[in-house]
mmCIF file of C-alpha atoms in Angstrom:
data_model
loop_
_atom_site.group_PDB
_atom_site.id
_atom_site.type_symbol
_atom_site.label_atom_id
_atom_site.label_comp_id
_atom_site.label_asym_id
_atom_site.label_seq_id
_atom_site.Cartn_x
_atom_site.Cartn_y
_atom_site.Cartn_z
ATOM 1 C CA UNK Q 776 -1.432 -10.752 57.573
ATOM 2 C CA UNK Q 777 1.180 -9.162 55.355
ATOM 3 C CA UNK Q 778 0.016 -6.729 52.711
ATOM 4 C CA UNK Q 779 1.660 -3.603 51.360
ATOM 5 C CA UNK Q 780 1.340 -0.854 53.970
ATOM 6 C CA UNK Q 781 -0.657 2.201 53.016
ATOM 7 C CA UNK Q 782 1.365 5.399 52.680
ATOM 8 C CA UNK Q 783 0.606 8.467 54.716
ATOM 9 C CA UNK Q 784 2.439 11.761 55.237
ATOM 10 C CA UNK Q 785 4.261 12.927 58.334
ATOM 11 C CA UNK Q 786 4.187 16.664 57.691
ATOM 12 C CA UNK Q 787 7.434 18.596 58.240
ATOM 13 C CA UNK Q 788 8.551 19.001 61.830
ATOM 14 C CA UNK Q 789 10.491 22.133 60.845
ATOM 15 C CA UNK Q 790 8.710 25.463 60.679
ATOM 16 C CA UNK Q 791 7.174 26.229 57.298
ATOM 17 C CA UNK Q 792 6.700 29.744 55.893
ATOM 18 C CA UNK Q 793 2.953 29.856 56.574
ATOM 19 C CA UNK Q 794 0.054 27.679 57.682
ATOM 20 C CA UNK Q 795 -1.012 27.689 54.037
ATOM 21 C CA UNK Q 796 2.269 26.001 53.078
ATOM 22 C CA UNK Q 797 1.400 23.081 55.352
ATOM 23 C CA UNK Q 798 -2.070 22.931 53.809
ATOM 24 C CA UNK Q 799 -0.451 22.904 50.347
ATOM 25 C CA UNK Q 800 1.819 19.981 51.337
ATOM 26 C CA UNK Q 801 -1.181 18.040 52.662
ATOM 27 C CA UNK Q 802 -3.061 18.823 49.449
ATOM 28 C CA UNK Q 803 -0.116 17.549 47.402
ATOM 29 C CA UNK Q 804 -0.224 14.356 49.453
ATOM 30 C CA UNK Q 805 -3.923 13.985 48.751
ATOM 31 C CA UNK Q 806 -3.365 14.505 45.012
ATOM 32 C CA UNK Q 807 -0.695 11.777 44.998
ATOM 33 C CA UNK Q 808 -2.755 9.182 46.861
ATOM 34 C CA UNK Q 809 -1.447 9.417 50.440
ATOM 35 C CA UNK Q 810 -4.141 8.397 52.908
ATOM 36 C CA UNK Q 811 -3.462 10.659 55.902
ATOM 37 C CA UNK Q 812 -1.572 13.803 56.872
ATOM 38 C CA UNK Q 813 -0.043 13.484 60.331
ATOM 39 C CA UNK Q 814 1.074 16.756 61.887
ATOM 40 C CA UNK Q 815 3.741 16.803 64.613
ATOM 41 C CA UNK Q 816 3.192 19.315 67.396
ATOM 42 C CA UNK Q 817 6.506 20.615 68.676
ATOM 43 C CA UNK Q 818 7.382 24.248 69.405
ATOM 44 C CA UNK Q 819 5.918 25.927 66.351
ATOM 45 C CA UNK Q 820 2.302 26.277 65.334
ATOM 46 C CA UNK Q 821 -0.219 24.322 67.372
ATOM 47 C CA UNK Q 822 -1.526 21.201 65.679
ATOM 48 C CA UNK Q 823 -5.225 21.866 66.203
ATOM 49 C CA UNK Q 824 -5.404 25.136 64.289
ATOM 50 C CA UNK Q 825 -3.311 23.814 61.406
ATOM 51 C CA UNK Q 826 -5.252 20.543 61.175
ATOM 52 C CA UNK Q 827 -8.471 22.549 61.033
ATOM 53 C CA UNK Q 828 -7.097 24.469 58.058
ATOM 54 C CA UNK Q 829 -5.951 21.241 56.416
ATOM 55 C CA UNK Q 830 -9.407 19.734 56.887
ATOM 56 C CA UNK Q 831 -10.959 22.786 55.217
ATOM 57 C CA UNK Q 832 -8.435 22.761 52.372
ATOM 58 C CA UNK Q 833 -8.685 19.080 51.454
ATOM 59 C CA UNK Q 834 -11.458 16.628 50.633
ATOM 60 C CA UNK Q 835 -10.353 13.050 51.270
ATOM 61 C CA UNK Q 836 -7.020 12.766 53.054
ATOM 62 C CA UNK Q 837 -7.246 11.823 56.728
ATOM 63 C CA UNK Q 838 -5.841 14.084 59.431
ATOM 64 C CA UNK Q 839 -4.285 13.547 62.838
ATOM 65 C CA UNK Q 840 -1.792 14.971 65.320
ATOM 66 C CA UNK Q 841 1.431 13.051 65.827
ATOM 67 C CA UNK Q 842 1.726 13.330 68.641
ATOM 68 C CA UNK Q 843 -0.513 15.325 71.021
ATOM 69 C CA UNK Q 844 1.193 15.022 74.394
ATOM 70 C CA UNK Q 845 -0.799 13.923 77.442
ATOM 71 C CA UNK Q 846 0.291 16.773 79.705
ATOM 72 C CA UNK Q 847 -0.316 20.151 78.055
ATOM 73 C CA UNK Q 848 -4.064 19.599 77.483
ATOM 74 C CA UNK Q 849 -6.447 18.045 79.960
ATOM 75 C CA UNK Q 850 -7.951 14.723 78.853
ATOM 76 C CA UNK Q 851 -11.457 16.216 78.674
ATOM 77 C CA UNK Q 852 -10.196 19.095 76.519
ATOM 78 C CA UNK Q 853 -8.360 16.664 74.254
ATOM 79 C CA UNK Q 854 -11.595 14.718 73.886
ATOM 80 C CA UNK Q 855 -13.476 17.915 72.940
ATOM 81 C CA UNK Q 856 -10.721 18.780 70.486
ATOM 82 C CA UNK Q 857 -10.799 15.345 68.855
ATOM 83 C CA UNK Q 858 -14.581 15.491 68.511
ATOM 84 C CA UNK Q 859 -14.399 18.954 66.925
ATOM 85 C CA UNK Q 860 -11.675 17.918 64.465
ATOM 86 C CA UNK Q 861 -13.752 14.883 63.563
ATOM 87 C CA UNK Q 862 -16.663 17.211 62.790
ATOM 88 C CA UNK Q 863 -14.749 19.756 60.711
ATOM 89 C CA UNK Q 864 -13.012 16.990 58.732
ATOM 90 C CA UNK Q 865 -16.225 15.056 58.046
ATOM 91 C CA UNK Q 866 -14.990 11.967 59.850
ATOM 92 C CA UNK Q 867 -11.324 11.926 58.740
ATOM 93 C CA UNK Q 868 -9.746 12.262 62.191
ATOM 94 C CA UNK Q 869 -7.360 9.812 63.874
ATOM 95 C CA UNK Q 870 -5.873 10.891 67.215
ATOM 96 C CA UNK Q 871 -2.234 10.211 68.049
ATOM 97 C CA UNK Q 872 -1.196 10.708 71.676
ATOM 98 C CA UNK Q 873 1.875 10.043 73.773
ATOM 99 C CA UNK Q 874 3.792 11.306 76.796
ATOM 100 C CA UNK Q 875 6.706 13.021 74.978
ATOM 101 C CA UNK Q 876 9.602 13.430 77.454
ATOM 102 C CA UNK Q 877 10.836 15.432 80.467
ATOM 103 C CA UNK Q 878 12.731 17.999 78.382
ATOM 104 C CA UNK Q 879 9.503 19.006 76.647
ATOM 105 C CA UNK Q 880 6.946 18.496 79.414
ATOM 106 C CA UNK Q 881 8.902 19.970 82.312
ATOM 107 C CA UNK Q 882 11.104 22.381 80.401
ATOM 108 C CA UNK Q 883 8.505 23.821 78.043
ATOM 109 C CA UNK Q 884 5.185 23.273 79.809
ATOM 110 C CA UNK Q 885 6.206 23.399 83.470
ATOM 111 C CA UNK Q 886 4.410 20.164 84.349
ATOM 112 C CA UNK Q 887 5.925 17.242 86.246
ATOM 113 C CA UNK Q 888 6.693 14.334 83.949
ATOM 114 C CA UNK Q 889 4.968 11.881 86.242
ATOM 115 C CA UNK Q 890 3.762 8.327 85.493
ATOM 116 C CA UNK Q 891 3.744 8.692 81.690
ATOM 117 C CA UNK Q 892 2.405 5.207 80.915
ATOM 118 C CA UNK Q 893 -0.464 5.361 83.403
ATOM 119 C CA UNK Q 894 -1.308 8.855 82.235
ATOM 120 C CA UNK Q 895 -1.440 7.713 78.608
ATOM 121 C CA UNK Q 896 -3.743 4.832 79.558
ATOM 122 C CA UNK Q 897 -6.127 7.160 81.400
ATOM 123 C CA UNK Q 898 -6.157 9.643 78.523
ATOM 124 C CA UNK Q 899 -7.242 6.866 76.170
ATOM 125 C CA UNK Q 900 -10.081 5.926 78.529
ATOM 126 C CA UNK Q 901 -11.233 9.505 79.100
ATOM 127 C CA UNK Q 902 -11.054 10.649 75.476
ATOM 128 C CA UNK Q 903 -13.114 7.627 74.448
ATOM 129 C CA UNK Q 904 -15.690 8.426 77.128
ATOM 130 C CA UNK Q 905 -15.897 12.107 76.146
ATOM 131 C CA UNK Q 906 -16.251 11.401 72.417
ATOM 132 C CA UNK Q 907 -18.958 8.792 73.062
ATOM 133 C CA UNK Q 908 -21.277 11.601 74.154
ATOM 134 C CA UNK Q 909 -22.087 9.958 77.469
ATOM 135 C CA UNK Q 910 -21.747 11.769 80.789
ATOM 136 C CA UNK Q 911 -18.197 11.263 82.016
ATOM 137 C CA UNK Q 912 -17.606 9.459 85.296
ATOM 138 C CA UNK Q 913 -14.033 8.311 85.713
ATOM 139 C CA UNK Q 914 -12.141 7.152 88.781
ATOM 140 C CA UNK Q 915 -8.511 6.505 87.870
ATOM 141 C CA UNK Q 916 -5.180 6.612 89.645
ATOM 142 C CA UNK Q 917 -4.423 10.080 88.261
ATOM 143 C CA UNK Q 918 -7.789 11.531 87.240
ATOM 144 C CA UNK Q 919 -11.105 11.482 89.094
ATOM 145 C CA UNK Q 920 -13.686 13.207 86.921
ATOM 146 C CA UNK Q 921 -17.469 13.514 86.986
ATOM 147 C CA UNK Q 922 -20.257 15.318 85.204
ATOM 148 C CA UNK Q 923 -18.666 16.351 81.908
ATOM 149 C CA UNK Q 924 -20.716 15.840 78.759
ATOM 150 C CA UNK Q 925 -20.426 17.238 75.246
ATOM 151 C CA UNK Q 926 -23.023 19.910 74.505
ATOM 152 C CA UNK Q 927 -22.817 19.070 70.804
ATOM 153 C CA UNK Q 928 -23.612 15.823 69.041
ATOM 154 C CA UNK Q 929 -20.830 13.261 69.505
ATOM 155 C CA UNK Q 930 -19.056 11.802 66.490
ATOM 156 C CA UNK Q 931 -21.120 9.231 64.633
ATOM 157 C CA UNK Q 932 -18.168 6.843 64.653
ATOM 158 C CA UNK Q 933 -15.618 6.398 67.434
ATOM 159 C CA UNK Q 934 -12.365 8.238 66.769
ATOM 160 C CA UNK Q 935 -9.410 5.834 66.612
ATOM 161 C CA UNK Q 936 -6.677 6.603 69.140
ATOM 162 C CA UNK Q 937 -3.053 5.672 68.464
ATOM 163 C CA UNK Q 938 -0.504 5.624 71.269
ATOM 164 C CA UNK Q 939 3.102 6.500 70.520
ATOM 165 C CA UNK Q 940 5.921 4.623 72.172
ATOM 166 C CA UNK Q 941 9.482 3.398 71.777
ATOM 167 C CA UNK Q 942 10.065 1.203 74.828
ATOM 168 C CA UNK Q 943 8.685 -2.300 75.456
ATOM 169 C CA UNK Q 944 6.100 -1.288 78.066
ATOM 170 C CA UNK Q 945 4.769 1.683 76.100
ATOM 171 C CA UNK Q 946 4.327 -0.493 73.008
ATOM 172 C CA UNK Q 947 2.643 -3.186 75.085
ATOM 173 C CA UNK Q 948 0.275 -0.505 76.386
ATOM 174 C CA UNK Q 949 -0.630 0.485 72.827
ATOM 175 C CA UNK Q 950 -1.422 -3.113 71.958
ATOM 176 C CA UNK Q 951 -3.516 -3.603 75.061
ATOM 177 C CA UNK Q 952 -5.563 -0.394 75.126
ATOM 178 C CA UNK Q 953 -5.193 1.775 72.000
ATOM 179 C CA UNK Q 954 -6.475 1.450 68.453
ATOM 180 C CA UNK Q 955 -2.965 1.669 67.082
ATOM 181 C CA UNK Q 956 0.734 2.101 67.770
ATOM 182 C CA UNK Q 957 2.611 5.065 66.293
ATOM 183 C CA UNK Q 958 6.328 4.273 65.963
ATOM 184 C CA UNK Q 959 9.246 6.537 65.067
ATOM 185 C CA UNK Q 960 13.035 6.125 64.760
ATOM 186 C CA UNK Q 961 13.118 2.351 64.332
ATOM 187 C CA UNK Q 962 15.309 0.017 62.335
ATOM 188 C CA UNK Q 963 13.582 -2.934 60.626
ATOM 189 C CA UNK Q 964 14.989 -5.290 63.265
ATOM 190 C CA UNK Q 965 13.994 -2.908 66.048
ATOM 191 C CA UNK Q 966 10.437 -2.766 64.713
ATOM 192 C CA UNK Q 967 10.202 -6.544 64.603
ATOM 193 C CA UNK Q 968 11.332 -6.766 68.220
ATOM 194 C CA UNK Q 969 8.851 -4.145 69.424
ATOM 195 C CA UNK Q 970 6.055 -5.790 67.442
ATOM 196 C CA UNK Q 971 6.464 -8.741 69.776
ATOM 197 C CA UNK Q 972 5.641 -6.367 72.661
ATOM 198 C CA UNK Q 973 2.609 -5.121 70.741
ATOM 199 C CA UNK Q 974 1.363 -8.667 70.233
ATOM 200 C CA UNK Q 975 1.827 -9.370 73.932
ATOM 201 C CA UNK Q 976 -0.289 -6.313 74.743
ATOM 202 C CA UNK Q 977 -2.979 -7.455 72.325
ATOM 203 C CA UNK Q 978 -3.091 -10.850 74.044
ATOM 204 C CA UNK Q 979 -3.227 -9.281 77.511
ATOM 205 C CA UNK Q 980 -6.133 -7.143 76.386
ATOM 206 C CA UNK Q 981 -7.873 -10.160 74.808
ATOM 207 C CA UNK Q 982 -8.087 -8.257 71.544
ATOM 208 C CA UNK Q 983 -7.856 -8.965 67.833
ATOM 209 C CA UNK Q 984 -4.483 -7.979 66.350
ATOM 210 C CA UNK Q 985 -6.215 -6.759 63.196
ATOM 211 C CA UNK Q 986 -7.954 -4.083 65.277
ATOM 212 C CA UNK Q 987 -4.634 -2.430 66.204
ATOM 213 C CA UNK Q 988 -3.044 -0.432 63.391
ATOM 214 C CA UNK Q 989 0.733 0.033 63.320
ATOM 215 C CA UNK Q 990 2.076 3.236 61.781
ATOM 216 C CA UNK Q 991 5.818 3.708 61.304
ATOM 217 C CA UNK Q 992 6.974 7.287 60.712
ATOM 218 C CA UNK Q 993 10.035 7.265 58.505
ATOM 219 C CA UNK Q 994 12.349 10.073 57.424
ATOM 220 C CA UNK Q 995 12.723 10.058 53.648
ATOM 221 C CA UNK Q 996 14.311 12.310 51.068
ATOM 222 C CA UNK Q 997 14.344 11.455 47.360
ATOM 223 C CA UNK Q 998 16.235 13.918 45.151
ATOM 224 C CA UNK Q 999 18.093 13.748 41.869
ATOM 225 C CA UNK Q 1000 21.009 15.098 43.905
ATOM 226 C CA UNK Q 1001 21.353 11.996 46.065
ATOM 227 C CA UNK Q 1002 24.257 13.399 48.095
ATOM 228 C CA UNK Q 1003 22.151 16.398 49.075
ATOM 229 C CA UNK Q 1004 19.307 14.093 50.130
ATOM 230 C CA UNK Q 1005 21.578 12.005 52.347
ATOM 231 C CA UNK Q 1006 23.189 15.081 53.907
ATOM 232 C CA UNK Q 1007 19.749 16.411 54.852
ATOM 233 C CA UNK Q 1008 18.803 13.041 56.364
ATOM 234 C CA UNK Q 1009 22.067 12.971 58.360
ATOM 235 C CA UNK Q 1010 21.449 16.457 59.728
ATOM 236 C CA UNK Q 1011 17.935 15.458 60.752
ATOM 237 C CA UNK Q 1012 19.053 12.306 62.557
ATOM 238 C CA UNK Q 1013 21.942 14.057 64.320
ATOM 239 C CA UNK Q 1014 19.584 16.734 65.637
ATOM 240 C CA UNK Q 1015 17.104 14.194 67.010
ATOM 241 C CA UNK Q 1016 19.766 12.076 68.689
ATOM 242 C CA UNK Q 1017 21.761 15.040 69.956
ATOM 243 C CA UNK Q 1018 19.212 17.692 70.842
ATOM 244 C CA UNK Q 1019 15.868 16.050 71.631
ATOM 245 C CA UNK Q 1020 16.401 14.596 75.085
ATOM 246 C CA UNK Q 1021 17.341 10.991 75.792
ATOM 247 C CA UNK Q 1022 14.465 8.948 74.363
ATOM 248 C CA UNK Q 1023 15.766 8.602 70.822
ATOM 249 C CA UNK Q 1024 19.255 7.815 72.087
ATOM 250 C CA UNK Q 1025 17.918 5.148 74.446
ATOM 251 C CA UNK Q 1026 15.786 3.661 71.686
ATOM 252 C CA UNK Q 1027 18.804 3.417 69.368
ATOM 253 C CA UNK Q 1028 20.786 1.770 72.160
ATOM 254 C CA UNK Q 1029 18.113 -0.929 72.452
ATOM 255 C CA UNK Q 1030 18.418 -1.466 68.707
ATOM 256 C CA UNK Q 1031 22.163 -2.116 68.734
ATOM 257 C CA UNK Q 1032 23.511 1.402 68.185
ATOM 258 C CA UNK Q 1033 24.348 2.412 71.763
ATOM 259 C CA UNK Q 1034 27.927 3.543 71.131
ATOM 260 C CA UNK Q 1035 27.030 5.448 67.986
ATOM 261 C CA UNK Q 1036 24.089 7.162 69.689
ATOM 262 C CA UNK Q 1037 26.184 8.230 72.685
ATOM 263 C CA UNK Q 1038 28.999 9.496 70.476
ATOM 264 C CA UNK Q 1039 26.620 11.483 68.267
ATOM 265 C CA UNK Q 1040 24.914 13.019 71.283
ATOM 266 C CA UNK Q 1041 28.246 13.913 72.910
ATOM 267 C CA UNK Q 1042 29.534 15.594 69.755
ATOM 268 C CA UNK Q 1043 26.303 17.504 69.231
ATOM 269 C CA UNK Q 1044 26.068 18.731 72.818
ATOM 270 C CA UNK Q 1045 29.683 19.929 72.604
ATOM 271 C CA UNK Q 1046 28.801 22.037 69.593
ATOM 272 C CA UNK Q 1047 30.695 19.760 67.165
ATOM 273 C CA UNK Q 1048 27.815 19.351 64.747
ATOM 274 C CA UNK Q 1049 29.995 18.407 61.783
ATOM 275 C CA UNK Q 1050 31.559 15.632 63.858
ATOM 276 C CA UNK Q 1051 28.105 14.411 64.831
ATOM 277 C CA UNK Q 1052 27.191 14.102 61.157
ATOM 278 C CA UNK Q 1053 30.373 12.195 60.376
ATOM 279 C CA UNK Q 1054 29.562 9.710 63.135
ATOM 280 C CA UNK Q 1055 26.377 8.658 61.318
ATOM 281 C CA UNK Q 1056 27.462 5.769 59.124
ATOM 282 C CA UNK Q 1057 25.731 4.829 55.888
ATOM 283 C CA UNK Q 1058 24.539 1.682 57.641
ATOM 284 C CA UNK Q 1059 22.868 3.640 60.448
ATOM 285 C CA UNK Q 1060 21.365 6.141 58.028
ATOM 286 C CA UNK Q 1061 19.859 3.401 55.862
ATOM 287 C CA UNK Q 1062 18.663 1.485 58.911
ATOM 288 C CA UNK Q 1063 16.502 4.407 60.024
ATOM 289 C CA UNK Q 1064 15.147 5.873 56.825
ATOM 290 C CA UNK Q 1065 15.313 6.159 53.065
ATOM 291 C CA UNK Q 1066 17.396 8.874 51.422
ATOM 292 C CA UNK Q 1067 19.278 9.401 48.174
ATOM 293 C CA UNK Q 1068 18.373 9.373 44.505
ATOM 294 C CA UNK Q 1069 14.779 8.421 43.638
ATOM 295 C CA UNK Q 1070 15.897 4.902 42.697
ATOM 296 C CA UNK Q 1071 17.861 4.377 45.889
ATOM 297 C CA UNK Q 1072 15.136 5.830 48.091
ATOM 298 C CA UNK Q 1073 12.467 3.584 46.606
ATOM 299 C CA UNK Q 1074 14.722 0.565 47.127
ATOM 300 C CA UNK Q 1075 15.466 1.524 50.746
ATOM 301 C CA UNK Q 1076 11.771 1.981 51.412
ATOM 302 C CA UNK Q 1077 11.050 -1.608 50.435
ATOM 303 C CA UNK Q 1078 12.765 -3.049 53.512
ATOM 304 C CA UNK Q 1079 10.362 -1.132 55.754
ATOM 305 C CA UNK Q 1080 7.341 -2.068 53.650
ATOM 306 C CA UNK Q 1081 8.257 -5.745 54.010
ATOM 307 C CA UNK Q 1082 8.073 -5.731 57.835
ATOM 308 C CA UNK Q 1083 5.260 -8.086 58.786
ATOM 309 C CA UNK Q 1084 2.901 -6.133 61.009
ATOM 310 C CA UNK Q 1085 3.408 -2.589 59.716
ATOM 311 C CA UNK Q 1086 0.099 -1.303 58.353
ATOM 312 C CA UNK Q 1087 1.067 2.248 57.423
ATOM 313 C CA UNK Q 1088 4.289 4.041 56.492
ATOM 314 C CA UNK Q 1089 4.192 7.750 57.310
ATOM 315 C CA UNK Q 1090 6.656 9.458 54.985
ATOM 316 C CA UNK Q 1091 8.423 12.275 56.827
ATOM 317 C CA UNK Q 1092 11.038 14.772 55.708
ATOM 318 C CA UNK Q 1093 14.357 16.119 57.015
ATOM 319 C CA UNK Q 1094 14.210 19.360 58.985
ATOM 320 C CA UNK Q 1095 16.359 21.200 56.451
ATOM 321 C CA UNK Q 1096 14.447 20.196 53.329
ATOM 322 C CA UNK Q 1097 12.987 23.003 51.235
ATOM 323 C CA UNK Q 1098 9.371 23.055 50.132
ATOM 324 C CA UNK Q 1099 10.431 22.003 46.637
ATOM 325 C CA UNK Q 1100 12.474 19.086 48.047
ATOM 326 C CA UNK Q 1101 9.517 17.975 50.141
ATOM 327 C CA UNK Q 1102 7.281 18.048 47.080
ATOM 328 C CA UNK Q 1103 9.826 16.071 45.043
ATOM 329 C CA UNK Q 1104 9.934 13.383 47.725
ATOM 330 C CA UNK Q 1105 6.140 13.256 47.933
ATOM 331 C CA UNK Q 1106 5.935 12.713 44.190
ATOM 332 C CA UNK Q 1107 8.727 10.118 43.983
ATOM 333 C CA UNK Q 1108 7.331 8.020 46.832
ATOM 334 C CA UNK Q 1109 3.664 8.430 46.000
ATOM 335 C CA UNK Q 1110 1.591 5.249 46.350
ATOM 336 C CA UNK Q 1111 0.545 5.610 42.735
ATOM 337 C CA UNK Q 1112 4.079 6.156 41.414
#
């Protein structure tokens, strides 16, 4: 089934000067042939408002949150939200959902991080029911809901729902129940291993593998100053491993980098950020992204494009990259380049 993956954008996770700057980045992606603008929702601007602005400021590029967590919005509200974004974007919406982790859900939202896989499964079911326009009757292990129905016309076409996941069971769940799997922080070998879990989920769900899209979000930075690009990528990786809970560290451990991940996290948590950066070898950096001069970055990207089963590469950017550096990377890695 191998063909060259389409290229999409994973808009900057770091705060940008204004909402308009995010719209401008999405517009640049559209001009250069990227097929979708994914927007991460972290602790800055909410994804829904920004995606609405992006939909209004663009004409063709798809939109989608990556990832809307399944705790801070009720499943019925998320269904309403998806239907509304589908309307304002004229059918360009793709919904990415996932559980996030305890540090975010309990620490930021004050909700128990309980049964994340089951909750994700029920959200998929409920959002599909809401966006179908039928009256909602749902009796699950977590949610028992009855009587809800959209007061507006439902979307003409069903909104695809991608489930994010890094562990074997979460990826299996995506293959069994979702319309796609959204992956992040994976080596080529790690992706190939998890794709086996996806295929198992597809078989358990008696589904067609071609109906489940795989999107890999990848940090990239392509600058004429290759050293600057690689430093930015190192800073980004060190922050995620050291400051964003345990999920990324555990995922790296499964992919053969347990000692490195633990050492990076220990250095970062001790305030030794420079040491954390030094602990990221060139091998690890290249295994998880593409950064350097334009020529090197394009070459590094090829090993991710060649993974059998990846349908879309979402080009993301280091947290510390400037707007100009983001634009340079978009242009260098454009599908039409």
